[in-house]
Amino acid sequence: MKSDLIVYAARLPKAELHLHIEGSLEPALMFALAQRNKIDIPFKTVDEVRAAYAFSNLQDFLDIYYQGMSVLQTEEDFFDLTMAYLNRARADNVRHVEIFFDPQGHTDRGVAFDTAIGGILTALSMAKKQFGMTSKLIMCFLRHLPEAAAFSTLKQAETWLDQIDGVGLDSSEVGHPPSKFQKVYEAARERGLKLVAHAGEEGPPDYVYEALDLLKIDRLDHGNRSLEDDALVKRLADEGMTLTVCPLSNLKLCVVDDMRDHPLKKMLDLGLRATVNSDDPSYFGGYMQDNFEAVINALDLTRDDIKTLAKNSFTGSFLSDGEIRAQLAAIDLVR
Ligand code: ADE
Ligand code: ZN
């Protein structure tokens, strides 16, 4: 029964590996911050905001996502944003999070790197103390900007590197291939950072090859279009590469036309290490459990599939081997 699977998914400990903290900005908080910071936003009601969230592709969404960020001004704003997400994730039994943030989305409008990261890190450390949630922080480069801008972001991050775990690549994919960022990824690797990149969300399988071969990523964000290339699928499966799949995002951004066509089940059947994530939950209609419910309702996932997805979220994380083992054991205890 689907309802049993939904309850099972809710009970399982999970990690979230693909979450843009700026994409968790709920309309109510957007209004509160706009008022607190005396910033004009082009919406009067929550309904108006929701109505604006009708996207036909990634760029439609990004335009409104960058606009939404304008209300984030102070360290307290970033703290409030992050704390709201962490509490919401906790309610879905998310025990570990690896959060993306987009420093250039803030520095380019005059908000200091330190303001953004300071607020985010304070919330992450409070969640660890208050409810034992572990976390990693991944700094993303905006791929529509030049590689030189990514280098300047890496430089601004220099004094924070002991608290940043990895770098990622996001924003407009098509026309901005991973190869554009090969040098800055090499620099990040030399600094001991983990490497992830969005590839194959809208971009072709070639972009996934570039992310693997040129950026030398440790984890692949989205990766949906890898399924168009059998040799690539085999390679991803053989290498045990984790894919951070985002079902509701894929539906909202028209990467899939119908949830019944979502490739998640196929990915698992092909031996790919897929995980379930919410990407930008405020914009795409839901958090971790909403994503599980959507795929359980639309696809023929088995109980074992659900368990595999939860296990993959920890084996694909940047936690230590000991921490991963403990989380996998906790999953085995859930009936
Ligand atoms: N930035 C925030 N969400 C994104 C996504 N799904 N793809 C690319 N860039 C993003
Ligand atoms: Zn994303």
Coordinates of C-alpha atoms and ligand atoms in Angstrom, one line a residue:
M1 CA 0.0 0.0 0.0
K2 CA 1.2 3.5 -0.9
S3 CA 0.2 4.9 2.4
D4 CA 2.4 2.3 4.3
L5 CA 5.3 3.3 2.1
I6 CA 4.7 7.0 2.8
V7 CA 4.7 6.4 6.6
Y8 CA 7.8 4.2 6.2
A9 CA 9.6 7.0 4.3
A10 CA 8.6 9.5 7.0
R11 CA 10.0 7.3 9.8
L12 CA 13.4 6.7 8.1
P13 CA 16.4 8.8 9.1
K14 CA 17.5 10.7 6.0
A15 CA 20.2 13.1 4.8
E16 CA 19.4 16.0 2.4
L17 CA 22.3 16.5 -0.1
H18 CA 20.8 19.1 -2.5
L19 CA 19.3 22.1 -0.9
H20 CA 19.9 25.7 -1.8
I21 CA 19.4 27.6 1.4
E22 CA 18.1 30.7 -0.5
G23 CA 15.5 28.4 -2.1
S24 CA 14.0 27.7 1.3
L25 CA 12.9 31.3 1.7
E26 CA 9.1 30.9 2.4
P27 CA 6.8 33.8 1.3
A28 CA 5.9 34.5 4.9
L29 CA 9.5 35.0 5.9
M30 CA 10.1 37.0 2.6
F31 CA 7.4 39.5 3.7
A32 CA 8.7 39.7 7.3
L33 CA 12.3 40.4 6.1
A34 CA 11.1 42.9 3.5
Q35 CA 9.3 44.8 6.3
R36 CA 12.2 44.5 8.7
N37 CA 14.7 45.8 6.1
K38 CA 12.4 48.3 4.4
I39 CA 12.8 46.6 1.0
D40 CA 10.2 46.8 -1.7
I41 CA 9.0 43.5 -3.2
P42 CA 6.7 43.2 -6.2
F43 CA 4.1 41.1 -4.2
K44 CA 1.4 42.1 -1.8
T45 CA 0.1 38.7 -0.6
V46 CA 1.4 35.2 -0.2
D47 CA -1.1 34.2 -3.0
E48 CA 0.5 36.6 -5.3
V49 CA 3.9 35.1 -4.6
R50 CA 2.7 31.6 -5.1
A51 CA 1.0 32.6 -8.4
A52 CA 4.4 34.0 -9.6
Y53 CA 5.9 30.5 -9.1
A54 CA 4.8 29.1 -12.4
F55 CA 7.9 28.2 -14.3
S56 CA 8.4 26.7 -17.7
N57 CA 12.2 26.2 -17.4
L58 CA 15.2 26.7 -15.1
Q59 CA 15.8 30.3 -16.2
D60 CA 12.2 31.3 -15.4
F61 CA 12.8 30.1 -11.9
L62 CA 16.3 31.6 -11.5
D63 CA 15.0 35.1 -12.4
I64 CA 12.5 35.1 -9.5
Y65 CA 14.9 33.2 -7.2
Y66 CA 17.6 36.0 -7.5
Q67 CA 14.9 38.6 -7.0
G68 CA 13.7 36.8 -3.8
M69 CA 17.1 37.0 -2.3
S70 CA 17.0 40.8 -2.1
V71 CA 15.3 40.7 1.3
L72 CA 18.3 38.9 2.8
Q73 CA 20.4 41.8 4.2
T74 CA 21.8 41.1 7.7
E75 CA 23.5 38.1 9.4
E76 CA 20.3 37.7 11.4
D77 CA 18.3 37.3 8.2
F78 CA 20.6 34.5 7.1
F79 CA 20.3 32.9 10.5
D80 CA 16.5 33.1 10.5
L81 CA 16.4 31.6 7.0
T82 CA 18.7 28.7 7.8
M83 CA 17.0 28.0 11.2
A84 CA 13.6 27.9 9.6
Y85 CA 14.8 25.3 7.0
L86 CA 16.6 23.2 9.6
N87 CA 13.5 23.0 11.8
R88 CA 11.4 22.1 8.8
A89 CA 13.9 19.4 7.7
R90 CA 14.0 18.0 11.2
A91 CA 10.2 17.5 11.1
D92 CA 10.8 15.2 8.1
N93 CA 13.3 13.1 10.0
V94 CA 16.3 14.6 8.1
R95 CA 19.2 14.0 10.4
H96 CA 22.0 15.4 8.3
V97 CA 22.1 18.3 5.7
E98 CA 24.6 19.4 3.1
I99 CA 23.5 22.9 2.3
F100 CA 24.4 25.0 -0.7
F101 CA 24.7 28.7 -0.6
D102 CA 25.2 31.2 -3.4
P103 CA 27.6 33.9 -2.1
Q104 CA 27.7 35.7 -5.4
G105 CA 23.9 36.2 -5.2
H106 CA 24.7 38.3 -2.2
T107 CA 28.0 40.0 -2.8
D108 CA 26.9 41.2 -6.2
R109 CA 24.2 43.2 -4.5
G110 CA 26.4 44.6 -1.8
V111 CA 25.9 42.1 1.0
A112 CA 29.2 40.9 2.4
F113 CA 30.3 37.3 2.1
D114 CA 30.9 37.3 5.9
T115 CA 27.3 38.4 6.6
A116 CA 25.8 35.5 4.6
I117 CA 28.1 32.8 5.8
G118 CA 28.1 34.0 9.4
G119 CA 24.4 33.7 9.8
I120 CA 24.2 30.3 8.1
L121 CA 27.0 28.9 10.2
T122 CA 25.5 30.1 13.5
A123 CA 22.2 28.3 12.6
L124 CA 24.0 25.1 11.6
S125 CA 25.9 25.1 14.9
M126 CA 22.8 25.8 16.9
A127 CA 20.9 22.9 15.2
K128 CA 23.8 20.6 16.1
K129 CA 23.6 21.7 19.8
Q130 CA 19.8 21.8 20.0
F131 CA 18.8 18.7 18.2
G132 CA 21.9 16.9 17.1
M133 CA 21.5 17.6 13.4
T134 CA 24.9 17.3 11.6
S135 CA 25.7 19.4 8.5
K136 CA 28.2 20.3 5.8
L137 CA 28.3 23.6 3.9
I138 CA 28.9 23.8 0.2
M139 CA 29.7 27.1 -1.5
C140 CA 28.3 27.3 -5.1
F141 CA 29.7 29.3 -8.0
L142 CA 27.2 30.9 -10.3
R143 CA 28.0 29.4 -13.7
H144 CA 26.5 32.3 -15.7
L145 CA 29.3 34.5 -14.3
P146 CA 32.9 34.3 -15.5
E147 CA 35.4 31.9 -13.9
A148 CA 37.3 35.0 -12.7
A149 CA 34.3 35.8 -10.5
A150 CA 34.4 32.3 -9.0
F151 CA 38.1 32.7 -8.2
S152 CA 37.3 36.0 -6.4
T153 CA 34.6 34.2 -4.4
L154 CA 37.1 31.4 -3.5
K155 CA 39.5 34.2 -2.3
Q156 CA 36.7 35.7 -0.1
A157 CA 36.1 32.3 1.4
E158 CA 39.8 31.9 2.3
T159 CA 39.4 32.7 6.0
W160 CA 36.3 30.5 6.3
L161 CA 37.7 27.4 4.6
D162 CA 37.8 25.4 7.8
Q163 CA 34.0 25.7 8.0
I164 CA 33.3 25.2 4.3
D165 CA 33.3 21.5 3.1
G166 CA 32.9 21.8 -0.6
V167 CA 32.2 23.8 -3.7
G168 CA 29.4 23.4 -6.2
L169 CA 28.2 24.9 -9.5
D170 CA 24.7 26.1 -10.1
S171 CA 22.5 28.6 -12.0
S172 CA 21.9 28.7 -15.8
E173 CA 23.3 25.4 -17.1
V174 CA 22.9 25.4 -20.9
G175 CA 25.7 27.5 -22.5
H176 CA 27.8 27.4 -19.3
P177 CA 29.5 23.9 -19.4
P178 CA 31.6 22.6 -16.5
S179 CA 34.8 23.1 -18.6
K180 CA 34.4 26.9 -18.0
F181 CA 35.3 26.2 -14.3
Q182 CA 38.0 23.6 -14.6
K183 CA 40.7 25.9 -13.1
V184 CA 38.8 27.1 -10.2
Y185 CA 37.7 23.5 -9.3
E186 CA 41.4 22.5 -9.5
A187 CA 42.1 25.3 -7.0
A188 CA 39.3 24.2 -4.7
R189 CA 40.6 20.6 -4.9
E190 CA 44.1 21.8 -3.9
R191 CA 42.5 23.4 -0.8
G192 CA 41.0 20.1 0.2
L193 CA 37.4 20.9 -0.6
K194 CA 34.9 18.4 -1.8
L195 CA 33.6 18.9 -5.3
V196 CA 30.0 18.7 -6.6
A197 CA 28.3 20.3 -9.7
H198 CA 24.8 20.6 -11.2
A199 CA 25.0 18.8 -14.5
G200 CA 22.4 17.1 -16.7
E201 CA 19.5 19.0 -15.3
E202 CA 18.8 20.8 -18.6
G203 CA 22.3 20.3 -20.1
P204 CA 23.3 17.3 -22.2
P205 CA 25.2 14.2 -21.2
D206 CA 28.4 15.8 -22.4
Y207 CA 28.2 18.2 -19.5
V208 CA 28.1 15.2 -17.1
Y209 CA 31.2 13.8 -18.7
E210 CA 32.9 17.2 -18.3
A211 CA 31.9 17.4 -14.6
L212 CA 33.4 13.9 -14.1
D213 CA 36.5 14.3 -16.3
L214 CA 37.4 17.9 -16.0
L215 CA 36.0 19.0 -12.6
K216 CA 36.6 15.6 -11.0
I217 CA 33.4 15.8 -9.0
D218 CA 32.7 13.7 -5.9
R219 CA 29.0 13.9 -6.4
L220 CA 26.6 14.7 -9.2
D221 CA 23.7 17.2 -8.7
H222 CA 20.6 16.1 -10.7
G223 CA 22.2 14.1 -13.5
N224 CA 18.8 13.3 -15.1
R225 CA 20.0 13.5 -18.7
S226 CA 22.8 11.0 -18.1
L227 CA 20.1 8.4 -18.9
E228 CA 20.3 9.4 -22.6
D229 CA 23.7 7.8 -22.7
D230 CA 24.1 4.1 -21.8
A231 CA 27.9 4.2 -21.5
L232 CA 27.6 7.1 -19.1
V233 CA 25.0 5.3 -17.0
K234 CA 27.3 2.3 -16.8
R235 CA 30.2 4.5 -15.8
L236 CA 28.2 6.3 -13.1
A237 CA 27.0 3.0 -11.7
D238 CA 30.5 1.4 -11.8
E239 CA 32.0 4.4 -10.1
G240 CA 29.3 4.4 -7.4
M241 CA 28.6 8.1 -8.1
T242 CA 25.8 9.5 -6.0
L243 CA 23.1 11.5 -7.9
T244 CA 21.2 14.1 -5.9
V245 CA 17.8 13.9 -7.6
C246 CA 15.1 16.5 -7.0
P247 CA 11.7 15.2 -8.1
L248 CA 9.4 18.2 -7.3
S249 CA 12.0 20.5 -8.8
N250 CA 12.1 18.4 -11.9
L251 CA 8.3 18.7 -12.2
K252 CA 8.1 22.4 -11.5
L253 CA 11.0 23.2 -14.0
C254 CA 9.5 21.0 -16.7
V255 CA 12.5 18.6 -16.6
V256 CA 9.8 16.0 -16.5
D257 CA 6.2 16.6 -17.8
D258 CA 4.5 14.3 -15.4
M259 CA 5.7 12.7 -12.1
R260 CA 4.8 9.4 -13.6
D261 CA 7.5 9.9 -16.1
H262 CA 10.1 10.7 -13.5
P263 CA 13.3 8.6 -14.0
L264 CA 14.0 7.9 -10.2
K265 CA 12.8 4.3 -10.3
K266 CA 14.7 3.6 -13.5
M267 CA 17.8 5.1 -12.0
L268 CA 17.6 2.7 -9.1
D269 CA 16.9 -0.3 -11.4
L270 CA 20.0 0.7 -13.5
G271 CA 22.1 0.5 -10.3
L272 CA 22.6 4.3 -10.0
R273 CA 23.0 5.7 -6.4
A274 CA 20.1 8.1 -6.5
T275 CA 18.9 10.1 -3.6
V276 CA 15.8 12.3 -3.0
N277 CA 16.2 16.0 -2.3
S278 CA 14.1 19.2 -2.3
D279 CA 16.4 21.6 -4.2
D280 CA 14.5 24.9 -3.6
P281 CA 11.5 23.7 -1.4
S282 CA 9.8 27.0 -1.1
Y283 CA 9.6 27.5 -4.8
F284 CA 8.9 23.9 -5.9
G285 CA 6.1 22.8 -3.6
G286 CA 7.7 20.9 -0.8
Y287 CA 10.4 19.6 1.5
M288 CA 11.9 16.1 1.9
Q289 CA 8.8 14.2 2.8
D290 CA 6.7 15.9 0.1
N291 CA 9.3 14.7 -2.4
F292 CA 9.1 11.2 -1.1
E293 CA 5.3 11.3 -1.2
A294 CA 5.3 12.6 -4.8
V295 CA 7.5 9.7 -6.1
I296 CA 5.8 7.1 -4.0
N297 CA 2.4 8.1 -5.4
A298 CA 3.6 8.3 -9.0
L299 CA 6.1 5.5 -9.3
D300 CA 6.2 1.8 -8.5
L301 CA 8.7 2.1 -5.7
T302 CA 9.1 -0.8 -3.4
R303 CA 9.9 -0.8 0.3
D304 CA 13.4 -1.8 -0.5
D305 CA 13.7 1.1 -3.0
I306 CA 12.7 3.6 -0.2
K307 CA 15.2 2.1 2.1
T308 CA 17.9 2.2 -0.6
L309 CA 17.1 5.9 -1.2
A310 CA 17.5 6.7 2.5
K311 CA 20.7 4.6 2.7
N312 CA 22.1 6.3 -0.4
S313 CA 21.6 9.7 1.2
F314 CA 24.1 8.8 3.9
T315 CA 26.6 6.8 1.8
G316 CA 26.6 9.7 -0.7
S317 CA 27.2 12.3 2.1
F318 CA 30.5 13.7 3.2
L319 CA 30.1 12.4 6.7
S320 CA 32.9 10.2 8.1
D321 CA 32.7 6.4 7.6
G322 CA 31.8 5.9 11.3
E323 CA 29.0 8.5 11.2
I324 CA 27.6 6.8 8.0
R325 CA 27.7 3.4 9.6
A326 CA 25.7 4.6 12.6
Q327 CA 23.1 6.2 10.3
L328 CA 22.8 3.0 8.2
A329 CA 22.3 1.0 11.4
A330 CA 19.6 3.3 12.5
I331 CA 17.8 2.9 9.1
D332 CA 17.9 -0.9 9.6
L333 CA 16.0 -0.5 12.9
V334 CA 13.0 1.2 11.3
R335 CA 10.1 -1.2 10.6
Ligands
ADE1 N1 20.0 27.4 -8.2 C1 19.1 27.1 -7.3 N2 18.4 26.0 -7.7 C2 19.0 25.6 -8.9 C3 18.8 24.5 -9.7 N3 17.8 23.6 -9.6 N4 19.5 24.4 -10.8 C4 20.5 25.3 -11.1 N5 20.7 26.4 -10.2 C5 20.0 26.5 -9.1
ZN2 ZN 19.9 22.7 -7.3

